XYZ file of C-alpha atoms in Angstrom:
459
model
C 50.536 120.509 140.188
C 53.556 119.429 142.101
C 56.546 118.727 140.037
C 59.618 116.600 140.962
C 63.293 116.555 139.706
C 62.502 114.300 136.948
C 62.100 114.696 133.145
C 58.465 114.002 133.177
C 57.988 116.586 136.033
C 59.887 119.216 134.028
C 57.808 118.507 131.135
C 54.586 118.767 133.140
C 55.764 122.011 134.638
C 56.495 123.365 131.204
C 52.917 122.445 130.130
C 51.394 124.197 133.086
C 53.588 127.331 132.769
C 52.721 127.719 129.124
C 49.036 126.961 129.440
C 49.283 124.023 127.178
C 47.677 120.581 126.870
C 49.315 117.330 126.210
C 47.752 117.397 122.677
C 49.245 120.791 121.906
C 52.689 119.774 123.127
C 52.389 116.493 121.027
C 51.403 118.584 117.944
C 54.382 120.753 118.381
C 56.871 117.949 119.059
C 55.526 115.542 116.567
C 55.160 112.919 119.057
C 52.083 110.841 119.278
C 49.671 112.261 122.050
C 49.094 108.864 123.652
C 52.847 108.304 123.678
C 53.490 111.620 125.145
C 50.904 111.159 127.948
C 52.552 107.911 128.882
C 55.739 109.460 129.101
C 54.550 112.398 131.177
C 52.793 109.934 133.498
C 55.896 107.898 133.818
C 54.468 104.673 132.276
C 56.874 104.755 129.272
C 60.511 105.696 128.997
C 61.659 108.308 126.547
C 63.615 107.636 123.381
C 66.627 109.870 122.594
C 64.949 111.173 119.615
C 61.725 112.083 121.746
C 63.910 113.675 124.476
C 65.735 115.828 121.948
C 62.406 116.949 120.282
C 60.956 117.885 123.589
C 64.093 119.601 124.740
C 64.069 121.729 121.571
C 60.573 122.771 121.952
C 61.087 123.675 125.455
C 63.738 126.149 124.364
C 66.785 124.465 126.330
C 70.051 123.548 125.346
C 70.822 120.312 123.613
C 71.503 117.642 126.230
C 69.874 119.543 129.042
C 68.114 116.495 130.543
C 70.994 114.007 129.980
C 72.016 113.734 133.728
C 68.376 113.123 134.603
C 68.101 110.584 131.699
C 70.993 108.640 133.082
C 69.425 108.481 136.487
C 65.855 107.498 135.130
C 66.372 105.313 132.132
C 69.837 103.686 132.901
C 70.609 103.672 136.496
C 67.021 102.719 137.752
C 66.238 100.561 134.761
C 67.699 97.847 132.679
C 68.116 99.768 129.305
C 68.215 97.852 126.143
C 70.828 98.873 123.454
C 68.194 100.707 121.365
C 68.110 103.308 124.063
C 71.589 103.145 125.337
C 73.411 103.133 121.960
C 71.729 106.384 120.649
C 72.239 108.087 124.110
C 75.965 107.294 124.114
C 76.164 108.526 120.407
C 74.433 111.714 121.290
C 76.736 112.350 124.299
C 79.733 112.031 121.887
C 78.105 114.276 119.441
C 77.493 116.937 122.031
C 80.895 116.372 123.823
C 79.012 115.532 126.934
C 81.684 112.995 127.857
C 81.001 113.000 131.498
C 77.496 111.813 130.823
C 78.941 109.105 128.442
C 81.306 107.810 130.864
C 78.756 107.670 133.717
C 76.256 105.816 131.583
C 78.772 103.424 130.393
C 80.090 102.618 133.910
C 76.448 101.919 135.093
C 76.067 99.277 132.477
C 79.442 97.380 132.639
C 78.136 94.611 134.998
C 76.087 93.474 131.982
C 78.988 92.083 129.988
C 76.578 91.408 126.963
C 76.987 95.121 126.096
C 80.890 94.869 125.670
C 80.808 93.848 121.916
C 78.460 96.724 121.243
C 80.466 99.363 123.262
C 83.602 98.133 121.377
C 81.850 98.477 117.843
C 80.528 101.877 118.907
C 84.124 102.954 119.878
C 85.246 101.968 116.572
C 82.782 104.003 114.914
C 83.685 107.022 116.903
C 87.325 106.654 115.819
C 85.903 106.478 112.126
C 84.117 109.741 112.728
C 87.080 111.435 114.474
C 85.338 111.479 118.078
C 88.509 110.224 119.502
C 87.861 111.221 123.152
C 84.565 109.427 123.250
C 86.168 106.425 121.734
C 89.074 106.354 124.272
C 86.391 106.511 127.183
C 84.740 103.469 125.556
C 87.944 101.333 125.064
C 88.995 102.066 128.715
C 85.727 100.972 129.915
C 85.642 97.716 127.784
C 89.238 97.030 128.685
C 88.512 97.222 132.345
C 85.441 95.016 132.181
C 86.623 92.387 129.797
C 86.683 89.104 131.837
C 88.613 87.012 129.290
C 92.210 88.336 129.599
C 93.400 86.603 126.618
C 90.635 87.843 124.443
C 91.450 89.563 120.955
C 88.954 92.380 121.929
C 90.915 93.120 124.996
C 94.071 93.406 123.183
C 92.570 95.551 120.515
C 91.213 97.973 123.157
C 94.809 98.210 124.479
C 96.223 98.723 121.028
C 93.793 101.553 120.277
C 94.569 103.165 123.530
C 98.302 102.882 122.991
C 98.099 104.494 119.521
C 96.190 107.440 120.983
C 98.303 107.817 123.993
C 101.391 108.504 121.852
C 102.544 112.049 121.745
C 105.788 114.059 121.471
C 106.707 113.149 125.054
C 109.193 110.420 125.629
C 108.211 110.022 129.312
C 104.571 109.407 128.630
C 105.372 107.300 125.471
C 107.694 105.021 127.569
C 104.716 104.286 129.894
C 102.422 103.615 127.038
C 104.844 101.062 125.588
C 105.205 99.240 128.863
C 101.437 99.110 129.398
C 100.628 97.951 125.904
C 103.589 95.491 125.159
C 102.135 92.507 127.016
C 99.114 92.546 124.685
C 100.732 92.455 121.364
C 100.703 88.543 121.019
C 97.008 88.492 121.677
C 96.248 90.461 118.581
C 95.552 88.549 115.376
C 98.581 88.117 113.076
C 97.893 90.986 110.764
C 97.588 93.297 113.695
C 100.546 91.883 115.501
C 103.046 93.053 112.755
C 101.671 96.587 112.657
C 101.696 96.625 116.412
C 105.318 95.468 116.699
C 106.256 97.893 114.156
C 104.487 100.768 115.937
C 105.920 99.903 119.300
C 109.402 99.673 117.841
C 109.254 103.225 116.425
C 107.896 104.597 119.549
C 110.774 102.981 121.403
C 113.539 104.067 119.072
C 113.955 107.522 120.554
C 113.803 105.983 123.995
C 117.070 104.064 123.362
C 115.443 100.916 124.737
C 117.738 98.796 122.521
C 117.393 95.437 124.144
C 113.871 95.658 124.117
C 113.773 97.035 120.519
C 115.816 94.159 119.403
C 113.617 91.642 120.969
C 110.505 93.134 119.581
C 112.149 93.259 116.003
C 113.197 89.680 116.243
C 109.539 88.560 117.138
C 108.243 90.631 114.349
C 110.686 89.455 111.695
C 110.285 85.703 112.674
C 106.403 86.139 112.345
C 106.457 87.964 109.019
C 108.962 85.485 107.462
C 106.775 82.485 108.489
C 103.783 84.056 107.233
C 105.558 85.083 103.787
C 106.782 81.292 103.534
C 103.305 79.887 104.351
C 101.682 82.404 101.894
C 99.470 83.625 104.708
C 99.684 87.087 103.409
C 97.542 86.127 100.473
C 94.553 85.228 102.813
C 92.537 88.424 102.823
C 89.747 86.875 104.834
C 91.826 87.101 108.137
C 93.077 90.689 107.297
C 96.239 91.929 106.149
C 98.903 94.351 107.769
C 99.161 97.625 106.459
C 102.480 96.927 104.570
C 103.426 93.999 102.355
C 104.806 91.150 104.501
C 108.230 91.618 103.159
C 108.462 94.968 104.591
C 108.352 93.740 108.269
C 111.137 91.312 107.555
C 113.267 93.846 105.892
C 112.561 96.297 108.542
C 113.515 93.710 111.140
C 116.992 93.606 109.398
C 117.273 97.232 109.417
C 116.450 97.470 113.138
C 119.300 95.062 113.932
C 121.563 97.029 111.780
C 120.776 100.059 113.757
C 121.142 97.934 117.086
C 124.823 97.206 116.197
C 125.434 100.472 114.772
C 124.834 102.254 118.003
C 127.202 99.551 119.533
C 129.676 100.962 116.950
C 130.063 97.460 115.643
C 129.805 98.542 111.884
C 131.096 95.297 110.514
C 128.129 93.406 112.048
C 125.682 96.290 111.081
C 126.893 95.856 107.390
C 125.925 92.190 107.657
C 122.415 93.124 108.214
C 122.546 95.810 105.413
C 123.244 92.971 103.022
C 120.308 91.005 104.321
C 117.800 93.674 103.268
C 119.417 94.781 99.967
C 117.535 92.893 97.272
C 117.334 89.595 99.260
C 117.001 86.320 97.047
C 114.135 84.754 99.143
C 111.602 87.248 97.682
C 110.089 85.674 94.647
C 107.947 87.361 91.895
C 107.519 90.677 93.726
C 104.404 92.897 93.133
C 104.795 96.400 92.016
C 104.311 97.542 95.753
C 106.826 94.904 96.840
C 109.295 96.324 94.276
C 108.856 99.868 95.560
C 109.749 98.429 99.031
C 112.830 96.637 97.745
C 114.083 99.784 95.827
C 113.707 101.830 98.987
C 115.715 99.463 101.149
C 118.270 99.240 98.461
C 118.703 103.043 98.422
C 119.022 102.805 102.141
C 121.748 99.973 101.823
C 123.792 102.147 99.482
C 123.498 105.143 101.790
C 124.307 103.217 104.951
C 127.354 101.595 103.434
C 128.598 105.010 102.754
C 127.746 105.951 106.203
C 129.526 103.303 108.007
C 132.712 103.907 106.172
C 132.379 107.482 107.216
C 131.696 106.629 110.923
C 134.658 104.234 110.881
C 136.829 107.461 109.973
C 137.141 107.014 106.121
C 137.114 110.830 105.242
C 137.560 110.045 101.443
C 133.936 108.577 101.174
C 132.380 111.842 102.134
C 132.019 113.348 98.746
C 130.531 110.157 97.283
C 127.966 110.078 100.165
C 127.006 113.777 99.662
C 126.534 113.256 95.882
C 124.441 110.208 96.396
C 122.032 111.661 98.946
C 121.856 114.971 97.192
C 119.469 113.524 94.577
C 117.445 111.924 97.144
C 115.246 114.587 98.715
C 113.940 112.250 101.315
C 117.223 111.165 102.757
C 119.115 114.388 103.109
C 117.883 115.231 106.617
C 118.877 111.802 107.982
C 122.192 111.867 106.188
C 123.019 115.327 107.547
C 122.265 114.232 111.224
C 124.700 111.291 110.486
C 127.457 113.409 108.818
C 127.526 115.948 111.737
C 127.805 113.100 114.084
C 130.767 111.701 112.041
C 132.433 114.965 111.844
C 132.421 115.434 115.606
C 133.743 111.994 116.198
C 136.665 112.123 113.658
C 137.218 116.108 113.790
C 136.272 116.522 110.218
C 135.539 119.964 108.658
C 132.189 120.037 107.096
C 131.374 123.752 106.740
C 130.777 123.406 102.979
C 128.182 120.483 103.673
C 126.350 122.454 106.162
C 126.218 125.480 103.694
C 125.127 123.414 100.929
C 122.276 121.724 102.838
C 121.430 124.544 105.240
C 117.860 124.484 104.186
C 117.566 120.936 105.750
C 118.909 122.193 109.255
C 115.237 123.079 110.145
C 112.501 120.885 111.724
C 109.856 119.543 109.377
C 108.175 116.229 108.918
C 109.842 113.713 107.079
C 108.792 110.943 104.603
C 110.254 108.274 102.364
C 108.768 106.446 99.276
C 106.988 104.000 101.535
C 105.311 106.221 104.208
C 105.824 109.042 106.451
C 108.677 108.827 109.110
C 107.440 108.481 112.548
C 107.052 111.920 114.130
C 108.814 110.911 117.536
C 111.798 109.607 115.588
C 112.106 112.861 113.512
C 111.831 115.078 116.595
C 114.361 112.976 118.419
C 116.752 113.233 115.400
C 116.278 116.815 115.145
C 116.930 117.418 118.860
C 120.204 115.355 118.499
C 121.067 117.268 115.257
C 120.955 120.547 116.919
C 123.276 119.358 119.922
C 125.694 117.889 117.463
C 125.698 121.071 115.497
C 126.295 122.927 118.964
C 129.338 120.586 119.443
C 130.690 121.010 115.987
C 130.838 124.913 116.336
C 132.161 124.660 119.968
C 134.955 122.454 118.856
C 135.674 125.309 116.045
C 135.637 127.882 118.884
C 132.500 129.677 117.329
C 131.205 129.754 120.900
C 128.230 131.968 120.368
C 126.943 129.943 117.539
C 127.636 126.653 119.136
C 125.968 127.624 122.371
C 122.937 128.941 120.441
C 122.453 125.423 118.945
C 122.946 123.916 122.348
C 120.188 125.945 123.890
C 117.744 125.144 120.828
C 118.513 121.538 121.310
C 117.811 121.954 124.969
C 114.472 123.661 124.126
C 113.520 120.672 122.007
C 114.669 118.174 124.581
C 112.345 119.779 126.954
C 109.454 119.715 124.401
C 109.914 115.955 123.898
C 110.607 115.290 127.500
C 114.086 113.657 126.803
C 115.911 113.409 130.033
C 119.020 112.211 128.213
C 118.919 115.290 125.775
C 118.271 117.773 128.694
C 121.151 116.395 130.681
C 123.447 116.439 127.728
C 122.604 120.024 126.766
C 122.903 121.199 130.445
C 126.324 119.552 130.765
C 127.641 121.107 127.529
C 126.296 124.594 128.338
C 127.817 124.674 131.802
C 131.179 123.517 130.292
C 131.159 126.601 128.096
C 129.067 128.991 130.180
C 131.798 131.638 130.379
C 131.535 132.121 126.564
C 127.730 132.737 126.645
C 126.431 136.117 125.862
C 123.843 137.726 128.066
C 121.181 136.726 125.504
C 122.069 133.224 125.373
C 122.421 132.896 129.114
C 119.020 134.534 129.560
C 117.432 131.808 127.262
C 119.284 129.114 129.030
C 118.104 130.332 132.534
C 114.418 130.466 131.217
C 114.624 126.959 129.997
C 116.247 125.786 133.286
C 113.189 127.258 135.087
C 110.869 125.359 132.629
C 112.641 122.042 133.478
C 112.129 122.826 137.141
C 108.440 123.299 136.523
C 108.307 119.879 135.045
C 109.921 118.609 138.370
C 112.406 116.589 136.384
C 115.130 118.019 138.247
C 113.392 119.752 141.228
C 116.556 119.514 143.237
C 118.504 122.166 141.033
C 118.670 125.723 142.315
C 117.210 128.579 140.012
C 120.348 129.907 138.188
């Protein structure tokens, strides 16, 4: 009997080659014989369960017929969600993402599927099927006709979070793509979205944008707190108590002025997040947040005195952070910066805290520290250590740290970091050992492969 490139044709060929009858195949698969007959004769579409049963009995790999299924049951028909949903789910389970993408895009003209596709994407996220979820979010975002819909904004938010990696170039693009959608989220999601975008933007030195984002976040959070909206659990709640977003806003503004070296203005914002009097009857969770910001306030007051050139404060600063494990790494980054700026000797500090001069994830009593922020701080710490030892005429040690920083700058795609390290190395190239010079040359070649500075000749 003639067979065709269809699922029913392949089933019929299997029956003939194995000398079987429809009834025998029905018993083997557990499918009703009348139903199976209708499927083979093309009068009834296959369900996913039936297709998987038949595929297994035929001894074929799971998903073997999925391309044909798309053509027969999706492209040349109008599938209902009872067939489409299970098919997409099985594609995700088997990592047949090409099939999933093709099937979804064939149905996007029917906008009634968009809510179901979005919910399925949310399910995929919960089940750690992230690649499948991203495909669905992208398809829903492309097809959503209501440009101010919350669902569209949520898709872009999910895409933004999954696009973030330890790459400042791609992170910058992700921020630009997502930022216009923040205001379209509900109020609870808005606060977390602002926080997330701010944290991703900090290593990028987008300070004017960071300040603007922080002000919008802080204003919204303060209004919600004063109106008591944070108590309304029906509309959802952000990940942190509302006061966190207000206090964090003040801290961002503090950092904004600190990077301008306007320490007097920075200290004004320190005072705003150090046990503010507008917070009434704090809960246990809010007290934990208040205590953390209070600790940061004490440490930062020491810091700004040190950055202003007050050498006498260093012992107090050291003793304060030495009993606070979570604050040591950040403090060391700042101390080395201050030492280079004011020509201080801190060998004793570096020796005491040498175990903290390695990269590892950071956290505080509230939550883990953003990984991109930690990587950026560590990259800068290595460069500052290099400068410190170069200034001390310990050239081999200093250049080793500069090369280490260069390697991390390449890893996180920090143009500013790469340029800074190359400038420093070239300035002290004559002091480099053959081993350090070889490492540097290898990293230069790596930079060229990235096409960041393709015009540079190979050294």
